[in-house]
Amino acid sequence: MILPIVIYGDPVLRVKCKPITEVTEEIRKLSQDMIETMHNARGVGLAAPQVGIALQLAVIEVPPDDESVTYVRINGEDTPLAEAMPLIFLNPKLDHGKEKAMGEEGCLSIPDLRSEVRRSAGVKVEYQTLDGETRTIEADGLLARALQHEIDHLNGILFIDRLSAAAKLGVRRKLKRLMLEWEEDGLIPSKR
Ligand code: ZN
């Protein structure tokens, strides 16, 4: 089932999400619906608060031929990217690598806005699977970027919070204009 995506301005995008203590049928269904919703919106990732649910759950699917990803390790073992996707992860804990990288990002909750964001080039994330198993995933490139972007969502942080001061100024202006368009399009409630 394709779920409606919450748009910038909704307070659910700003809360710290609760950990999932038990994987119920609802959680399984939600994660499948999130994958379907992400595919439908042609996104690389989607976090539960983006469909209005403040739980620590997110999904990622980086295209299997993405060349920016030079390694994926699951539980320390080299894994082909295609095999690791789609990734459904619960209650993640993020370890940043030392090296940083710039890369362009967008967000399904902030349509039509893209900007360069400085992030760790490589990360290691410990998470739980739907089977209750604890795993680690290490990756670089777009997958590392997507992991950081989605984990930020689970903490109420958006990519526009991570921009340089100069980029933030430009984005603030563009956001004001976009929000008026979203209002007109009925994507967000009207303030008038
Ligand atoms: Zn996003």
XYZ file of N, CA, C and O and ligand atoms in Angstrom:
769
model
N 0.843 -1.186 0.000
C 0.000 0.000 0.000
C 0.886 1.248 0.000
O 1.829 1.331 0.786
N 0.584 2.166 -0.901
C 1.365 3.407 -0.954
C 0.825 4.386 0.091
O -0.372 4.661 0.137
N 1.728 4.868 0.943
C 1.333 5.750 2.045
C 1.559 7.202 1.645
O 2.468 7.502 0.872
N 0.746 8.117 2.193
C 1.003 9.540 1.940
C 2.292 9.976 2.634
O 2.543 9.582 3.779
N 3.110 10.766 1.932
C 4.376 11.239 2.495
C 4.160 12.595 3.164
O 3.553 13.493 2.589
N 4.644 12.687 4.397
C 4.524 13.917 5.184
C 5.480 14.970 4.615
O 6.628 14.668 4.303
N 4.985 16.188 4.475
C 5.775 17.264 3.875
C 6.292 18.231 4.938
O 5.667 18.415 5.987
N 7.439 18.810 4.644
C 8.115 19.794 5.501
C 7.123 20.767 6.146
O 6.242 21.301 5.458
N 7.310 20.992 7.436
C 6.390 21.860 8.169
C 5.558 21.057 9.157
O 5.092 21.584 10.153
N 5.407 19.747 8.872
C 4.653 18.881 9.787
C 5.543 18.561 11.002
O 6.693 18.151 10.832
N 5.005 18.747 12.219
C 5.833 18.550 13.418
C 6.392 17.131 13.583
O 7.410 16.946 14.258
N 5.780 16.123 12.948
C 6.276 14.739 13.114
C 7.698 14.596 12.555
O 8.458 13.724 12.955
N 8.074 15.496 11.634
C 9.432 15.435 11.068
C 10.480 15.975 12.041
O 11.674 15.915 11.755
N 10.024 16.519 13.162
C 10.947 17.144 14.119
C 11.037 16.425 15.462
O 11.656 16.933 16.388
N 10.407 15.262 15.573
C 10.458 14.566 16.871
C 11.564 13.505 16.867
O 12.005 13.037 15.821
N 11.999 13.171 18.069
C 12.946 12.077 18.225
C 12.116 10.799 18.281
O 11.245 10.646 19.141
N 12.343 9.903 17.334
C 11.488 8.715 17.221
C 11.772 7.697 18.321
O 12.895 7.579 18.793
N 10.726 6.952 18.676
C 10.854 5.944 19.735
C 11.448 4.652 19.182
O 11.120 4.235 18.070
N 12.293 3.984 19.991
C 12.805 2.679 19.560
C 11.672 1.652 19.463
O 10.660 1.792 20.154
N 11.870 0.669 18.601
C 10.879 -0.403 18.454
C 11.326 -1.558 19.345
O 12.430 -2.081 19.188
N 10.472 -1.914 20.300
C 10.872 -2.948 21.259
C 10.361 -4.325 20.844
O 10.907 -5.339 21.229
N 9.301 -4.324 20.010
C 8.767 -5.609 19.558
C 8.337 -5.486 18.104
O 7.634 -4.546 17.736
N 8.803 -6.435 17.271
C 8.416 -6.401 15.854
C 7.077 -7.106 15.693
O 6.990 -8.327 15.726
N 6.044 -6.312 15.545
C 4.690 -6.862 15.394
C 4.358 -7.000 13.909
O 5.130 -6.564 13.046
N 3.205 -7.577 13.616
C 2.713 -7.685 12.242
C 2.570 -6.283 11.623
O 2.864 -6.085 10.453
N 2.145 -5.315 12.456
C 1.963 -3.936 11.976
C 3.290 -3.346 11.502
O 3.345 -2.653 10.495
N 4.361 -3.640 12.248
C 5.686 -3.116 11.881
C 6.143 -3.740 10.558
O 6.695 -3.062 9.691
N 5.925 -5.042 10.402
C 6.284 -5.725 9.143
C 5.534 -5.122 7.968
O 6.106 -4.831 6.915
N 4.236 -4.949 8.168
C 3.393 -4.379 7.104
C 3.854 -2.954 6.789
O 3.993 -2.575 5.625
N 4.120 -2.173 7.847
C 4.565 -0.794 7.666
C 5.858 -0.752 6.841
O 5.987 0.062 5.923
N 6.808 -1.640 7.144
C 8.078 -1.585 6.419
C 7.882 -1.951 4.949
O 8.513 -1.360 4.074
N 7.000 -2.902 4.655
C 6.710 -3.241 3.253
C 6.041 -2.059 2.547
O 6.380 -1.720 1.412
N 5.089 -1.431 3.237
C 4.408 -0.263 2.664
C 5.401 0.876 2.425
O 5.290 1.613 1.443
N 6.373 1.018 3.332
C 7.374 2.082 3.167
C 8.239 1.826 1.943
O 8.601 2.754 1.212
N 8.584 0.556 1.696
C 9.379 0.224 0.500
C 8.580 0.544 -0.766
O 9.083 1.162 -1.708
N 7.312 0.163 -0.740
C 6.438 0.442 -1.890
C 6.314 1.957 -2.114
O 6.374 2.434 -3.258
N 6.167 2.691 -1.030
C 6.016 4.145 -1.101
C 7.295 4.799 -1.641
O 7.254 5.688 -2.482
N 8.446 4.296 -1.156
C 9.750 4.808 -1.616
C 9.921 4.543 -3.118
O 10.330 5.433 -3.866
N 9.604 3.319 -3.566
C 9.709 2.994 -4.990
C 8.814 3.907 -5.811
O 9.231 4.471 -6.819
N 7.577 4.056 -5.363
C 6.595 4.856 -6.086
C 7.055 6.309 -6.228
O 6.827 6.945 -7.252
N 7.735 6.816 -5.185
C 8.190 8.210 -5.195
C 9.589 8.337 -5.804
O 10.147 9.428 -5.844
N 10.164 7.231 -6.254
C 11.518 7.187 -6.815
C 12.559 7.761 -5.862
O 13.440 8.524 -6.254
N 12.425 7.382 -4.590
C 13.397 7.821 -3.595
C 14.405 6.731 -3.312
O 14.215 5.569 -3.687
N 15.484 7.121 -2.646
C 16.551 6.176 -2.284
C 16.351 5.693 -0.839
O 16.871 4.666 -0.433
N 15.568 6.460 -0.080
C 15.329 6.076 1.307
C 14.071 6.719 1.833
O 13.566 7.702 1.269
N 13.540 6.142 2.914
C 12.337 6.691 3.549
C 12.348 6.283 5.018
O 12.601 5.118 5.342
N 12.068 7.253 5.882
C 12.042 6.980 7.322
C 10.595 7.033 7.815
O 9.771 7.773 7.254
N 10.293 6.266 8.871
C 8.908 6.159 9.359
C 8.253 7.520 9.646
O 7.077 7.702 9.322
N 8.960 8.499 10.240
C 8.291 9.779 10.476
C 7.813 10.437 9.177
O 6.868 11.232 9.205
N 8.420 10.087 8.045
C 7.989 10.657 6.757
C 6.630 10.112 6.309
O 6.044 10.630 5.357
N 6.174 9.043 6.968
C 4.800 8.595 6.719
C 3.979 8.778 7.995
O 2.950 8.131 8.202
N 4.472 9.665 8.864
C 3.700 10.090 10.028
C 3.830 9.224 11.265
O 3.066 9.371 12.205
N 4.828 8.307 11.267
C 4.961 7.386 12.397
C 6.317 7.571 13.069
O 7.367 7.324 12.468
N 6.282 8.017 14.332
C 7.517 8.404 15.023
C 8.194 7.202 15.686
O 8.377 7.147 16.901
N 8.559 6.228 14.852
C 9.276 5.046 15.338
C 10.604 4.936 14.611
O 10.739 5.402 13.470
N 11.587 4.272 15.278
C 12.920 4.155 14.692
C 12.979 3.026 13.658
O 13.472 1.927 13.931
N 12.466 3.349 12.486
C 12.423 2.406 11.367
C 12.645 3.191 10.083
O 12.062 4.259 9.905
N 13.514 2.656 9.213
C 13.720 3.309 7.920
C 14.066 2.257 6.877
O 14.482 1.139 7.214
N 13.875 2.625 5.619
C 14.213 1.731 4.506
C 15.097 2.495 3.519
O 14.989 3.706 3.384
N 15.986 1.739 2.861
C 16.894 2.330 1.867
C 16.993 1.369 0.695
O 17.073 0.153 0.873
N 16.992 1.943 -0.512
C 17.347 1.124 -1.679
C 18.168 1.955 -2.647
O 17.647 2.765 -3.403
N 19.470 1.735 -2.590
C 20.398 2.381 -3.517
C 20.428 1.513 -4.776
O 20.475 0.282 -4.662
N 20.367 2.126 -5.975
C 20.417 1.301 -7.195
C 21.655 0.387 -7.188
O 22.740 0.837 -6.829
N 21.484 -0.892 -7.566
C 22.565 -1.870 -7.454
C 23.802 -1.530 -8.295
O 24.897 -2.016 -8.008
N 23.608 -0.685 -9.325
C 24.755 -0.333 -10.176
C 25.386 0.998 -9.758
O 26.197 1.554 -10.484
N 25.025 1.504 -8.582
C 25.583 2.786 -8.141
C 27.092 2.670 -7.950
O 27.569 1.829 -7.187
N 27.836 3.539 -8.647
C 29.296 3.404 -8.640
C 29.968 4.127 -7.484
O 31.168 3.954 -7.264
N 29.205 4.936 -6.741
C 29.820 5.649 -5.619
C 30.059 4.720 -4.430
O 30.864 5.005 -3.557
N 29.358 3.606 -4.408
C 29.512 2.651 -3.302
C 30.637 1.677 -3.654
O 30.505 0.885 -4.578
N 31.763 1.757 -2.923
C 32.888 0.884 -3.263
C 32.963 -0.331 -2.332
O 33.659 -1.289 -2.618
N 32.258 -0.279 -1.206
C 32.196 -1.470 -0.353
C 30.911 -1.478 0.456
O 30.370 -0.427 0.799
N 30.426 -2.692 0.702
C 29.337 -2.906 1.660
C 29.761 -4.118 2.478
O 30.148 -5.140 1.914
N 29.762 -3.962 3.771
C 30.056 -5.110 4.635
C 28.908 -5.281 5.610
O 28.504 -4.336 6.279
N 28.382 -6.505 5.664
C 27.339 -6.807 6.652
C 27.941 -7.774 7.660
O 28.515 -8.797 7.281
N 27.867 -7.402 8.922
C 28.534 -8.167 9.990
C 29.995 -8.435 9.644
O 30.513 -9.524 9.884
N 30.644 -7.429 9.031
C 32.069 -7.535 8.715
C 32.380 -8.265 7.428
O 33.540 -8.344 7.027
N 31.370 -8.819 6.754
C 31.623 -9.581 5.522
C 31.241 -8.788 4.281
O 30.145 -8.236 4.204
N 32.166 -8.787 3.302
C 31.881 -8.101 2.039
C 30.613 -8.666 1.419
O 30.464 -9.886 1.301
N 29.710 -7.773 1.034
C 28.409 -8.178 0.494
C 28.136 -7.356 -0.752
O 28.341 -6.147 -0.740
N 27.705 -7.992 -1.855
C 27.349 -7.198 -3.037
C 26.211 -6.241 -2.690
O 25.293 -6.604 -1.936
N 26.286 -5.032 -3.248
C 25.277 -4.003 -2.959
C 23.865 -4.529 -3.230
O 22.957 -4.343 -2.414
N 23.704 -5.207 -4.373
C 22.371 -5.688 -4.762
C 21.795 -6.623 -3.698
O 20.586 -6.646 -3.457
N 22.692 -7.396 -3.070
C 22.238 -8.364 -2.066
C 21.808 -7.662 -0.778
O 20.961 -8.165 -0.041
N 22.433 -6.516 -0.511
C 22.142 -5.789 0.737
C 20.868 -4.951 0.631
O 20.349 -4.477 1.633
N 20.356 -4.779 -0.602
C 19.189 -3.927 -0.845
C 17.945 -4.777 -1.086
O 18.059 -5.836 -1.660
N 16.725 -4.327 -0.767
C 16.499 -3.131 0.041
C 16.889 -3.390 1.501
O 16.825 -4.524 1.968
N 17.280 -2.348 2.157
C 17.682 -2.441 3.552
C 16.538 -1.907 4.426
O 16.049 -0.805 4.213
N 16.128 -2.747 5.377
C 15.108 -2.318 6.350
C 15.813 -2.305 7.688
O 16.369 -3.334 8.098
N 15.868 -1.172 8.346
C 16.595 -1.161 9.614
C 15.840 -0.472 10.743
O 15.139 0.509 10.548
N 16.009 -1.063 11.938
C 15.332 -0.603 13.145
C 16.380 -0.182 14.166
O 17.462 -0.790 14.229
N 16.041 0.803 14.963
C 16.857 1.227 16.118
C 18.346 1.371 15.794
O 19.188 0.776 16.473
N 18.698 2.141 14.768
C 20.105 2.220 14.352
C 20.987 3.028 15.305
O 20.512 3.970 15.948
N 22.259 2.603 15.377
C 23.289 3.384 16.071
C 24.392 3.651 15.065
O 24.919 2.730 14.448
N 24.732 4.933 14.898
C 25.633 5.353 13.818
C 27.033 5.648 14.329
O 27.199 6.354 15.309
N 28.022 5.091 13.635
C 29.437 5.420 13.858
C 29.951 6.137 12.618
O 29.908 5.576 11.521
N 30.450 7.357 12.809
C 30.953 8.117 11.670
C 32.379 7.717 11.362
O 33.164 7.471 12.268
N 32.725 7.712 10.077
C 34.127 7.591 9.698
C 34.776 8.968 9.829
O 34.076 9.956 10.026
N 36.106 9.004 9.736
C 36.809 10.292 9.926
C 36.702 11.188 8.699
O 36.588 12.393 8.808
N 36.752 10.559 7.523
C 36.778 11.335 6.287
C 35.403 11.924 5.971
O 34.383 11.292 6.240
N 35.385 13.134 5.398
C 34.120 13.771 5.027
C 34.010 13.846 3.511
O 35.017 13.828 2.801
N 32.788 13.959 3.014
C 32.561 14.093 1.578
C 31.355 14.977 1.346
O 30.400 14.962 2.121
N 31.400 15.763 0.248
C 30.249 16.568 -0.148
C 29.438 15.758 -1.149
O 29.988 14.992 -1.934
N 28.135 15.945 -1.120
C 27.296 15.269 -2.112
C 25.928 15.906 -2.133
O 25.491 16.481 -1.127
N 25.257 15.824 -3.289
C 23.953 16.447 -3.416
C 22.875 15.570 -2.788
O 22.906 14.344 -2.934
N 21.954 16.206 -2.074
C 20.853 15.473 -1.458
C 19.527 16.148 -1.725
O 19.456 17.356 -1.915
N 18.505 15.346 -1.701
C 17.143 15.839 -1.712
C 16.387 15.028 -0.675
O 16.972 14.179 0.004
N 15.098 15.291 -0.531
C 14.320 14.580 0.474
C 12.876 14.497 -0.008
O 12.340 15.500 -0.482
N 12.260 13.326 0.107
C 10.880 13.167 -0.358
C 9.922 14.072 0.419
O 8.846 14.391 -0.071
N 10.335 14.518 1.613
C 9.490 15.400 2.420
C 9.723 16.881 2.094
O 9.032 17.749 2.637
N 10.721 17.167 1.245
C 10.987 18.558 0.831
C 11.108 18.563 -0.694
O 12.200 18.695 -1.245
N 9.967 18.397 -1.390
C 10.021 18.235 -2.846
C 10.698 19.427 -3.538
O 10.564 20.564 -3.096
N 11.428 19.121 -4.606
C 12.020 20.136 -5.491
C 13.144 20.947 -4.865
O 13.495 22.016 -5.364
N 13.707 20.476 -3.768
C 14.845 21.182 -3.185
C 16.021 20.208 -3.125
O 15.883 19.094 -2.631
N 17.157 20.639 -3.672
C 18.358 19.811 -3.588
C 19.505 20.710 -3.172
O 19.549 21.886 -3.515
N 20.446 20.138 -2.403
C 21.592 20.939 -2.007
C 22.757 20.017 -1.636
O 22.563 18.845 -1.331
N 23.953 20.593 -1.683
C 25.156 19.843 -1.310
C 25.229 19.756 0.212
O 25.035 20.755 0.909
N 25.499 18.554 0.717
C 25.595 18.348 2.159
C 26.915 17.652 2.474
O 27.313 16.711 1.783
N 27.591 18.145 3.524
C 28.831 17.522 3.961
C 28.500 16.423 4.968
O 27.821 16.669 5.972
N 28.949 15.229 4.670
C 28.670 14.063 5.529
C 29.933 13.223 5.655
O 30.887 13.406 4.901
N 29.885 12.244 6.566
C 30.970 11.269 6.625
C 30.986 10.460 5.332
O 29.932 10.074 4.825
N 32.192 10.209 4.817
C 32.322 9.472 3.553
C 31.963 7.995 3.752
O 31.405 7.350 2.870
N 32.295 7.472 4.931
C 31.987 6.077 5.243
C 31.395 5.981 6.644
O 31.717 6.799 7.502
N 30.496 5.030 6.848
C 29.890 4.872 8.175
C 29.764 3.397 8.537
O 29.851 2.513 7.680
N 29.565 3.177 9.830
C 29.209 1.846 10.323
C 27.949 2.009 11.154
O 27.890 2.887 12.013
N 26.947 1.198 10.873
C 25.670 1.312 11.582
C 25.305 -0.034 12.188
O 25.342 -1.063 11.506
N 24.988 -0.015 13.470
C 24.440 -1.220 14.111
C 22.932 -1.050 14.125
O 22.426 0.028 14.445
N 22.201 -2.088 13.750
C 20.737 -1.972 13.683
C 20.098 -3.315 13.938
O 20.780 -4.342 14.009
N 18.787 -3.314 14.064
C 18.049 -4.571 14.185
C 17.260 -4.830 12.911
O 16.792 -3.902 12.262
N 17.149 -6.109 12.582
C 16.363 -6.511 11.418
C 14.935 -6.803 11.891
O 14.660 -6.855 13.093
N 14.061 -7.059 10.932
C 12.675 -7.423 11.277
C 12.628 -8.747 12.027
O 11.646 -9.045 12.700
N 13.701 -9.554 11.891
C 13.742 -10.835 12.612
C 14.318 -10.690 14.009
O 14.558 -11.689 14.686
N 14.579 -9.448 14.401
C 15.078 -9.222 15.750
C 16.577 -9.455 15.878
O 17.125 -9.431 16.983
N 17.234 -9.672 14.733
C 18.673 -9.911 14.733
C 19.407 -8.561 14.784
O 18.969 -7.604 14.153
N 20.512 -8.493 15.546
C 21.337 -7.282 15.542
C 22.436 -7.472 14.506
O 23.117 -8.488 14.496
N 22.577 -6.491 13.607
C 23.579 -6.568 12.536
C 24.365 -5.280 12.470
O 23.918 -4.256 12.975
N 25.507 -5.338 11.760
C 26.183 -4.093 11.428
C 26.275 -4.011 9.907
O 26.380 -5.028 9.223
N 26.217 -2.781 9.415
C 26.476 -2.540 7.994
C 27.501 -1.425 7.900
O 27.418 -0.439 8.633
N 28.509 -1.639 7.049
C 29.511 -0.609 6.777
C 29.444 -0.326 5.290
O 29.331 -1.255 4.488
N 29.516 0.958 4.939
C 29.445 1.317 3.523
C 29.968 2.725 3.318
O 30.141 3.488 4.269
N 30.200 3.050 2.039
C 30.572 4.415 1.674
C 29.636 4.886 0.561
O 28.606 4.258 0.308
N 30.021 5.990 -0.086
C 29.258 6.483 -1.226
C 27.817 6.832 -0.872
O 27.512 7.243 0.252
N 26.941 6.622 -1.846
C 25.534 6.994 -1.679
C 24.867 6.234 -0.535
O 23.985 6.761 0.143
N 25.308 5.004 -0.309
C 24.689 4.228 0.782
C 25.027 4.838 2.148
O 24.155 4.947 3.018
N 26.291 5.270 2.326
C 26.679 5.925 3.586
C 25.870 7.218 3.760
O 25.390 7.517 4.857
N 25.712 7.948 2.675
C 24.962 9.202 2.709
C 23.493 8.941 3.071
O 22.911 9.623 3.914
N 22.903 7.941 2.423
C 21.493 7.620 2.688
C 21.305 7.165 4.144
O 20.331 7.552 4.795
N 22.234 6.365 4.645
C 22.130 5.916 6.048
C 22.124 7.120 6.993
O 21.298 7.208 7.902
N 23.027 8.075 6.748
C 23.098 9.256 7.622
C 21.842 10.118 7.482
O 21.308 10.618 8.482
N 21.357 10.254 6.254
C 20.150 11.061 6.008
C 18.938 10.450 6.726
O 18.189 11.152 7.398
N 18.775 9.124 6.604
C 17.604 8.473 7.210
C 17.714 8.438 8.738
O 16.726 8.624 9.436
N 18.911 8.210 9.250
C 19.089 8.186 10.711
C 18.843 9.584 11.280
O 18.242 9.730 12.348
N 19.236 10.618 10.546
C 18.893 11.989 10.947
C 17.376 12.139 11.096
O 16.897 12.720 12.070
N 16.613 11.611 10.116
C 15.147 11.704 10.194
C 14.635 11.119 11.511
O 13.700 11.646 12.108
N 15.245 10.024 11.957
C 14.769 9.357 13.178
C 15.064 10.202 14.419
O 14.521 9.954 15.487
N 15.929 11.200 14.244
C 16.242 12.123 15.338
C 15.643 13.511 15.104
O 16.032 14.473 15.767
N 14.743 13.616 14.145
C 14.079 14.899 13.883
C 14.937 15.908 13.142
O 14.663 17.104 13.165
N 15.991 15.412 12.480
C 16.920 16.304 11.765
C 16.720 16.157 10.254
O 16.569 15.033 9.756
N 16.696 17.283 9.546
C 16.527 17.270 8.091
C 17.823 17.714 7.421
O 18.645 18.394 8.035
N 17.999 17.331 6.147
C 19.282 17.635 5.488
C 19.543 19.136 5.410
O 20.692 19.572 5.425
N 18.464 19.942 5.380
C 18.660 21.393 5.299
C 19.276 21.958 6.582
O 19.817 23.058 6.582
N 19.200 21.193 7.684
C 19.841 21.615 8.940
C 21.361 21.466 8.853
O 22.084 21.998 9.680
N 21.810 20.666 7.889
C 23.239 20.311 7.803
C 24.000 21.164 6.790
O 25.148 20.876 6.493
N 23.341 22.179 6.228
C 23.991 22.977 5.188
C 24.932 24.009 5.806
O 24.784 24.389 6.966
N 25.845 24.502 4.991
C 26.714 25.603 5.410
C 25.838 26.836 5.611
O 24.734 26.924 5.075
N 26.352 27.815 6.383
C 25.567 29.031 6.676
C 25.143 29.720 5.382
O 24.001 30.166 5.247
N 26.052 29.775 4.400
C 25.751 30.452 3.137
C 24.647 29.707 2.391
O 23.692 30.320 1.894
N 24.756 28.385 2.320
C 23.758 27.583 1.606
C 22.403 27.683 2.303
O 21.357 27.707 1.648
N 22.408 27.765 3.639
C 21.158 27.864 4.403
C 20.357 29.103 4.013
O 19.139 29.055 3.920
N 21.079 30.224 3.794
C 20.414 31.474 3.414
C 19.618 31.307 2.126
O 18.451 31.656 2.050
N 20.284 30.747 1.118
C 19.641 30.540 -0.182
C 18.461 29.589 -0.053
O 17.396 29.818 -0.642
N 18.644 28.543 0.741
C 17.614 27.522 0.888
C 16.400 28.093 1.616
O 15.258 27.786 1.288
N 16.637 28.967 2.602
C 15.538 29.550 3.374
C 14.595 30.312 2.430
O 13.386 30.198 2.525
N 15.193 31.073 1.505
C 14.396 31.829 0.540
C 13.601 30.887 -0.358
O 12.425 31.056 -0.586
N 14.314 29.852 -0.856
C 13.662 28.912 -1.780
C 12.530 28.165 -1.051
O 11.467 27.936 -1.609
N 12.776 27.812 0.222
C 11.773 27.065 0.996
C 10.485 27.870 1.160
O 9.394 27.311 1.071
N 10.643 29.163 1.418
C 9.467 30.033 1.584
C 8.597 29.975 0.340
O 7.383 29.865 0.418
N 9.282 30.057 -0.819
C 8.562 30.040 -2.088
C 7.906 28.669 -2.300
O 6.745 28.571 -2.679
N 8.691 27.608 -2.011
C 8.170 26.253 -2.196
C 6.950 26.001 -1.322
O 5.976 25.389 -1.751
N 7.000 26.493 -0.057
C 5.889 26.235 0.853
C 4.592 26.870 0.346
O 3.518 26.302 0.522
N 4.713 28.026 -0.313
C 3.525 28.647 -0.914
C 2.982 27.765 -2.036
O 1.767 27.571 -2.166
N 3.923 27.196 -2.832
C 3.495 26.302 -3.920
C 2.819 25.050 -3.361
O 1.798 24.614 -3.866
N 3.419 24.487 -2.294
C 2.834 23.267 -1.703
C 1.447 23.542 -1.156
O 0.562 22.705 -1.232
N 1.280 24.748 -0.594
C -0.031 25.150 -0.076
C -1.047 25.183 -1.208
O -2.136 24.630 -1.093
N -0.630 25.835 -2.319
C -1.527 25.936 -3.476
C -1.863 24.572 -4.041
O -2.986 24.326 -4.469
N -0.871 23.677 -4.019
C -1.084 22.329 -4.562
C -1.818 21.424 -3.568
O -2.064 20.256 -3.864
N -2.079 21.931 -2.366
C -2.778 21.124 -1.366
C -1.901 20.079 -0.696
O -2.402 19.154 -0.051
N -0.568 20.194 -0.862
C 0.341 19.232 -0.227
C 0.453 19.487 1.271
O 0.676 18.565 2.058
N 0.322 20.769 1.664
C 0.344 21.120 3.080
C -0.869 22.000 3.383
O -1.388 22.659 2.483
N -1.325 21.981 4.650
C -2.500 22.776 4.984
C -2.234 24.272 4.807
O -1.110 24.733 5.036
N -3.228 25.004 4.421
C -3.099 26.437 4.231
C -3.038 27.144 5.583
O -3.720 26.752 6.525
N -2.174 28.159 5.668
C -2.035 28.902 6.939
C -3.059 30.031 7.002
O -3.215 30.662 8.020
N -3.719 30.321 5.857
C -4.680 31.434 5.854
C -6.092 30.938 6.074
O -6.378 29.759 5.967
Zn 14.645 12.733 3.749
